[in-house]
Short mmCIF file of C-alpha atoms in Angstrom, two decimals:
data_model
loop_
_atom_site.label_atom_id
_atom_site.label_comp_id
_atom_site.label_asym_id
_atom_site.label_seq_id
_atom_site.Cartn_x
_atom_site.Cartn_y
_atom_site.Cartn_z
CA MET A 1 -133.84 137.40 19.33
CA THR A 2 -132.20 140.83 19.39
CA THR A 3 -134.33 141.95 16.46
CA ALA A 4 -137.51 140.71 18.10
CA SER A 5 -136.55 142.36 21.39
CA GLY A 6 -135.75 145.65 19.71
CA GLY A 7 -138.98 145.53 17.74
CA ALA A 8 -141.02 144.87 20.86
CA GLU A 9 -139.31 147.68 22.75
CA ALA A 10 -139.80 150.10 19.87
CA GLY A 11 -143.42 149.04 19.55
CA SER A 12 -143.86 149.43 23.30
CA ARG A 13 -142.50 152.98 23.15
CA LYS A 14 -144.77 153.74 20.21
CA TRP A 15 -147.81 152.42 22.07
CA SER A 16 -146.87 154.28 25.24
CA LEU A 17 -146.77 157.55 23.31
CA ARG A 18 -150.28 156.84 22.05
CA LEU A 19 -151.80 156.22 25.47
CA GLY A 20 -153.75 159.45 25.44
CA SER A 21 -154.16 159.90 21.69
CA GLY A 22 -156.96 157.40 21.35
CA ALA A 23 -159.14 159.50 23.64
CA THR A 24 -159.21 162.51 21.31
CA GLY A 25 -162.18 161.37 19.23
CA PRO A 26 -164.29 160.23 22.21
CA PHE A 27 -163.42 163.47 24.04
CA LEU A 28 -164.70 165.56 21.14
CA GLY A 29 -167.81 163.41 21.14
CA LEU A 30 -168.25 164.04 24.86
CA ILE A 31 -167.99 167.80 24.33
CA ALA A 32 -170.54 167.68 21.50
CA LEU A 33 -172.90 165.62 23.67
CA CYS A 34 -172.61 168.07 26.56
CA VAL A 35 -173.22 171.07 24.29
CA PHE A 36 -176.34 169.42 22.84
CA LEU A 37 -177.72 168.51 26.27
CA ALA A 38 -176.91 171.96 27.65
CA PHE A 39 -179.16 173.55 25.01
CA SER A 40 -181.81 170.85 25.42
CA SER A 41 -182.20 170.98 29.22
CA ASP A 42 -181.98 173.88 31.66
CA THR A 43 -180.82 171.64 34.51
CA PHE A 44 -178.06 169.73 32.72
CA LEU A 45 -175.25 172.20 33.45
CA THR A 46 -176.08 172.63 37.14
CA MET A 47 -173.55 171.53 39.75
CA ARG A 48 -176.15 169.35 41.44
CA ASN A 49 -176.76 167.41 38.23
CA PHE A 50 -173.02 167.00 37.61
CA LEU A 51 -172.47 165.61 41.10
CA ASN A 52 -175.40 163.22 40.64
CA VAL A 53 -173.86 161.93 37.42
CA MET A 54 -170.54 161.39 39.20
CA ASP A 55 -172.31 159.33 41.86
CA GLN A 56 -174.15 157.30 39.23
CA ILE A 57 -171.09 156.40 37.16
CA THR A 58 -168.90 155.36 40.10
CA VAL A 59 -169.67 151.63 39.94
CA ILE A 60 -169.25 151.35 36.17
CA GLY A 61 -166.23 153.64 36.30
CA VAL A 62 -164.39 151.45 38.79
CA MET A 63 -165.21 148.26 36.87
CA ALA A 64 -164.18 149.86 33.58
CA ILE A 65 -160.69 150.50 34.93
CA GLY A 66 -160.13 146.79 35.45
CA MET A 67 -161.76 145.97 32.11
CA THR A 68 -159.39 148.37 30.35
CA PHE A 69 -156.42 146.29 31.45
CA VAL A 70 -158.08 143.09 30.23
CA ILE A 71 -158.99 144.53 26.83
CA LEU A 72 -155.51 146.03 26.43
CA ILE A 73 -154.00 142.52 26.42
CA GLY A 74 -156.63 141.34 23.92
CA GLY A 75 -158.84 139.61 26.47
CA ILE A 76 -162.39 140.04 27.72
CA ASP A 77 -164.06 139.51 31.10
CA LEU A 78 -167.76 138.72 31.13
CA SER A 79 -167.77 137.83 34.83
CA VAL A 80 -167.35 141.29 36.38
CA GLY A 81 -171.06 141.76 37.11
CA SER A 82 -171.27 138.40 38.87
CA VAL A 83 -168.01 139.00 40.75
CA LEU A 84 -169.49 142.30 41.91
CA ALA A 85 -172.45 140.41 43.37
CA LEU A 86 -170.14 137.81 44.92
CA SER A 87 -168.06 140.42 46.72
CA ALA A 88 -171.16 142.21 48.00
CA MET A 89 -172.66 138.99 49.35
CA VAL A 90 -169.41 137.89 51.01
CA MET A 91 -169.12 141.27 52.71
CA GLY A 92 -172.74 141.33 53.82
CA TYR A 93 -172.74 137.74 55.04
CA LEU A 94 -169.58 138.08 57.09
CA GLY A 95 -170.39 141.55 58.41
CA ASN A 96 -174.12 141.20 59.14
CA TRP A 97 -174.75 137.48 59.62
CA VAL A 98 -171.49 136.18 61.07
CA GLY A 99 -170.53 139.30 63.01
CA VAL A 100 -167.05 139.80 61.58
CA PRO A 101 -165.81 143.40 62.01
CA PHE A 102 -166.98 145.22 58.91
CA PRO A 103 -163.56 146.39 57.70
CA LEU A 104 -162.41 142.74 57.77
CA ALA A 105 -165.59 141.74 55.91
CA ILE A 106 -164.73 144.26 53.20
CA MET A 107 -161.21 142.85 52.91
CA ALA A 108 -162.62 139.31 52.64
CA ALA A 109 -164.98 140.48 49.88
CA LEU A 110 -162.08 141.95 47.90
CA LEU A 111 -160.10 138.76 48.43
CA ALA A 112 -163.00 136.65 47.11
CA ALA A 113 -163.28 138.87 44.04
CA SER A 114 -159.53 138.65 43.44
CA VAL A 115 -159.65 134.85 43.72
CA ALA A 116 -162.41 134.80 41.10
CA GLY A 117 -160.15 136.83 38.81
CA LEU A 118 -157.26 134.48 39.57
CA VAL A 119 -159.32 131.46 38.54
CA SER A 120 -160.32 133.18 35.29
CA GLY A 121 -156.71 134.04 34.56
CA LEU A 122 -155.53 130.49 35.23
CA MET A 123 -158.23 129.07 32.97
CA VAL A 124 -157.02 131.36 30.19
CA THR A 125 -153.29 130.77 30.63
CA GLN A 126 -153.02 127.21 31.99
CA LEU A 127 -156.02 125.55 30.34
CA ASN A 128 -155.71 127.63 27.15
CA MET A 129 -159.39 128.48 27.26
CA PRO A 130 -160.57 131.45 25.19
CA PRO A 131 -161.16 134.42 27.51
CA PHE A 132 -164.78 134.59 26.39
CA ILE A 133 -165.46 131.00 27.50
CA ALA A 134 -163.36 131.16 30.68
CA THR A 135 -165.03 134.30 31.98
CA LEU A 136 -168.46 133.11 30.84
CA ALA A 137 -167.93 130.07 33.07
CA MET A 138 -166.78 132.30 35.93
CA MET A 139 -169.82 134.51 35.42
CA SER A 140 -172.07 131.53 36.09
CA MET A 141 -169.99 130.21 39.00
CA ALA A 142 -169.68 133.54 40.78
CA ARG A 143 -173.39 134.27 40.43
CA GLY A 144 -174.23 130.80 41.74
CA ILE A 145 -171.93 131.14 44.76
CA ALA A 146 -173.38 134.59 45.49
CA SER A 147 -176.85 133.02 45.61
CA ILE A 148 -175.74 130.01 47.67
CA ILE A 149 -174.26 132.17 50.44
CA THR A 150 -177.67 133.28 51.74
CA ASP A 151 -179.89 130.96 49.71
CA GLY A 152 -180.85 133.83 47.44
CA GLN A 153 -181.80 136.27 50.22
CA GLN A 154 -180.70 139.87 50.18
CA ILE A 155 -178.80 141.43 53.07
CA ILE A 156 -179.84 144.88 54.28
CA GLY A 157 -178.84 147.33 56.98
CA PHE A 158 -175.12 148.06 56.97
CA PRO A 159 -173.31 150.30 59.52
CA ASP A 160 -174.06 153.99 59.17
CA TRP A 161 -170.41 154.90 58.61
CA PHE A 162 -170.32 152.52 55.66
CA SER A 163 -173.46 153.84 53.99
CA ASN A 164 -172.28 157.41 54.57
CA LEU A 165 -169.32 156.72 52.29
CA ALA A 166 -171.70 157.06 49.34
CA ILE A 167 -173.91 159.77 50.86
CA ILE A 168 -171.80 162.46 52.48
CA ARG A 169 -170.15 164.82 50.02
CA HIS A 170 -166.98 166.17 51.54
CA PHE A 171 -166.41 169.89 50.93
CA GLY A 172 -169.83 169.79 49.29
CA LEU A 173 -168.42 168.06 46.24
CA LEU A 174 -167.19 164.47 46.36
CA SER A 175 -168.34 161.45 48.30
CA ALA A 176 -165.76 158.93 49.48
CA THR A 177 -166.89 156.45 46.81
CA VAL A 178 -166.33 158.97 43.99
CA ALA A 179 -162.94 159.79 45.51
CA VAL A 180 -162.06 156.07 45.34
CA MET A 181 -162.92 156.02 41.63
CA LEU A 182 -160.81 159.11 40.96
CA PHE A 183 -157.90 157.68 42.96
CA PHE A 184 -157.80 154.43 40.99
CA THR A 185 -158.22 156.37 37.74
CA LEU A 186 -155.12 158.47 38.42
CA VAL A 187 -153.02 155.59 39.75
CA THR A 188 -153.79 153.26 36.85
CA TRP A 189 -153.29 156.03 34.28
CA ALA A 190 -149.84 156.71 35.74
CA PHE A 191 -149.07 152.98 35.81
CA LEU A 192 -149.88 152.49 32.13
CA ARG A 193 -148.18 155.72 31.11
CA PHE A 194 -144.94 155.60 33.05
CA ARG A 195 -144.25 152.10 34.34
CA PRO A 196 -142.50 149.45 32.18
CA ALA A 197 -145.00 146.84 33.38
CA GLY A 198 -147.81 149.04 32.09
CA ARG A 199 -146.20 149.42 28.68
CA GLU A 200 -145.70 145.66 28.56
CA LEU A 201 -149.50 145.23 28.56
CA TYR A 202 -149.66 147.14 25.27
CA ALA A 203 -146.95 144.88 23.88
CA ILE A 204 -148.91 141.78 24.92
CA GLY A 205 -152.05 143.13 23.27
CA GLY A 206 -150.14 143.95 20.10
CA SER A 207 -148.44 140.54 19.81
CA PRO A 208 -148.16 138.07 22.71
CA GLU A 209 -145.48 136.06 20.91
CA VAL A 210 -143.27 139.07 20.19
CA ALA A 211 -143.73 140.20 23.79
CA ARG A 212 -142.69 136.75 25.02
CA LEU A 213 -139.59 136.78 22.82
CA ALA A 214 -138.74 140.20 24.24
CA GLY A 215 -138.68 138.72 27.75
CA VAL A 216 -142.17 139.66 28.92
CA ARG A 217 -143.75 137.08 31.21
CA VAL A 218 -146.96 136.96 29.24
CA ALA A 219 -148.73 134.27 31.29
CA ALA A 220 -147.95 135.91 34.64
CA ALA A 221 -148.98 139.33 33.36
CA THR A 222 -152.23 137.91 31.98
CA VAL A 223 -153.11 136.28 35.29
CA GLY A 224 -152.25 139.50 37.11
CA VAL A 225 -154.53 141.49 34.84
CA TYR A 226 -157.49 139.19 35.48
CA VAL A 227 -156.83 139.30 39.23
CA PHE A 228 -156.81 143.09 39.08
CA CYS A 229 -160.03 143.13 37.07
CA GLY A 230 -161.67 140.89 39.67
CA PHE A 231 -160.36 143.11 42.47
CA MET A 232 -161.87 146.20 40.82
CA ALA A 233 -165.18 144.39 40.43
CA GLY A 234 -164.97 143.67 44.16
CA ILE A 235 -164.41 147.38 44.86
CA ALA A 236 -167.45 148.12 42.71
CA GLY A 237 -169.50 145.61 44.73
CA VAL A 238 -168.55 147.35 47.97
CA ILE A 239 -169.40 150.76 46.49
CA LEU A 240 -172.77 149.59 45.17
CA SER A 241 -173.63 148.05 48.55
CA ALA A 242 -172.82 151.36 50.24
CA ARG A 243 -175.06 153.22 47.81
CA LEU A 244 -178.00 150.84 48.18
CA ASP A 245 -177.42 149.93 51.84
CA SER A 246 -177.99 146.33 50.79
CA ALA A 247 -176.39 143.37 49.04
CA GLN A 248 -178.25 140.93 46.83
CA PRO A 249 -177.27 138.04 44.56
CA SER A 250 -178.87 139.73 41.55
CA SER A 251 -176.63 142.80 41.81
CA GLY A 252 -174.63 143.70 38.73
CA LEU A 253 -176.79 141.98 36.13
CA GLY A 254 -175.80 143.35 32.74
CA TYR A 255 -173.04 145.53 34.17
CA GLU A 256 -170.41 143.66 32.20
CA LEU A 257 -171.96 144.96 28.98
CA ASP A 258 -171.95 148.58 30.18
CA THR A 259 -168.37 148.16 31.37
CA ILE A 260 -167.13 146.78 28.05
CA ALA A 261 -169.12 149.46 26.21
CA ALA A 262 -167.46 152.25 28.21
CA VAL A 263 -163.98 150.93 27.37
CA VAL A 264 -164.80 150.51 23.67
CA ILE A 265 -166.48 153.89 23.39
CA GLY A 266 -163.33 155.32 24.95
CA GLY A 267 -161.29 154.18 21.96
CA ALA A 268 -159.95 150.80 23.07
CA SER A 269 -159.68 148.03 20.50
CA LEU A 270 -161.18 144.63 21.30
CA SER A 271 -158.22 143.06 19.49
CA GLY A 272 -155.88 144.52 22.11
CA GLY A 273 -152.94 146.90 22.17
CA VAL A 274 -154.94 150.13 21.85
CA GLY A 275 -156.67 152.13 24.56
CA GLY A 276 -156.02 153.67 27.94
CA ILE A 277 -157.48 154.98 31.15
CA ALA A 278 -158.03 158.47 29.75
CA GLY A 279 -160.20 157.10 26.95
CA THR A 280 -162.06 154.82 29.35
CA ALA A 281 -162.82 157.76 31.65
CA VAL A 282 -164.25 159.63 28.66
CA GLY A 283 -166.28 156.57 27.66
CA VAL A 284 -167.73 156.27 31.17
CA LEU A 285 -168.64 159.95 31.14
CA ILE A 286 -170.29 159.61 27.73
CA ILE A 287 -172.50 156.78 28.98
CA GLY A 288 -173.25 158.64 32.21
CA PHE A 289 -174.09 161.97 30.60
CA LEU A 290 -176.04 160.29 27.81
CA ARG A 291 -178.28 158.41 30.23
CA ASN A 292 -178.63 161.45 32.46
CA GLY A 293 -179.50 163.71 29.54
CA LEU A 294 -182.02 161.27 28.11
CA ASN A 295 -183.68 161.07 31.54
CA LEU A 296 -183.82 164.86 31.74
CA LEU A 297 -185.44 164.89 28.29
CA HIS A 298 -187.96 162.28 29.47
CA VAL A 299 -186.93 159.76 26.86
CA SER A 300 -188.39 156.27 27.34
CA PRO A 301 -185.97 153.76 28.96
CA PHE A 302 -186.61 151.43 26.01
CA VAL A 303 -185.57 154.12 23.53
CA GLN A 304 -182.52 154.81 25.69
CA GLN A 305 -181.38 151.21 25.22
CA VAL A 306 -181.65 151.63 21.45
CA ILE A 307 -179.66 154.89 21.49
CA ILE A 308 -176.89 153.49 23.69
CA GLY A 309 -176.72 150.42 21.45
CA LEU A 310 -176.24 152.69 18.43
CA VAL A 311 -173.46 154.56 20.23
CA ILE A 312 -171.67 151.28 20.95
CA ALA A 313 -172.08 150.17 17.32
CA LEU A 314 -170.62 153.47 16.10
CA ALA A 315 -167.66 153.11 18.48
CA VAL A 316 -166.88 149.60 17.22
CA ALA A 317 -167.30 150.75 13.61
CA ALA A 318 -164.84 153.59 14.26
CA ASP A 319 -162.35 151.08 15.64
CA THR A 320 -162.73 148.94 12.52
CA VAL A 321 -162.16 151.91 10.23
CA ARG A 322 -159.10 152.96 12.25
CA LYS A 323 -157.52 149.51 11.94
CA ARG A 324 -158.12 149.43 8.18
CA ARG A 325 -156.26 152.73 7.78
CA GLN A 326 -153.23 151.49 9.72
#
């Protein structure tokens, strides 16, 4: 037991020291991408374009933070796009149709998203369902509930103060929604880097059994991670509703793929134990700048899908090569 505990603690310290190291390759790729686009388009390096990219990546960026935690423990969450839609519909229904004060409607939306994450976590830990299957089931359930709430109708026309959260740029730079993304990015980076509970997630991803023998409450931590991922999807649903001034059951379709892609491109391993918020932030920026640059270069949306798919394939291939060298 002592040997296992010591090994887990040593491994935890080793992983904690590598929290930012995995972002080096993606960061160099981001720089190369920006240099290429800067020479290819006269408008790419403008402040206006940069701020537009920040606005566009906010939803995926917030969701990717939660997904990072899930992938760190060796899990996956395919339900985040549907949970996003669920939270948006709960907020819109309570705020616009029922007449609940809008701040309370937002809190109810985040609670609904967290409950969805809780159910996913319990299916994984208590029913021993593979994360892929558990979250696939939740993806269907959350999307169905989102449609049932208003019988498939969209909800439009939110309070002006709410929509302004995504419109008004304070000090001419950041909107409130972008500030929310940056806040969670910094907080979660610090949590994974400096808190014992954050380092335990790396231990779980490296070896759940060794982590359990070292005294880590693996099941509780796993459930907590899925709850947090659901909560972040709920935040993303609120942000997207503010940007669009509407909520609809079809919101977030395909977002889970972009979210997972951002985390993987940022250097995280789908087998768990490797990755971090810094790498995820770089991965989100790569996707954001890549799409923005391709739009500036007037590349067909269909070709864009092919290019982004190739980038994802290269990121996964790099992860495979890295593991073989270890």
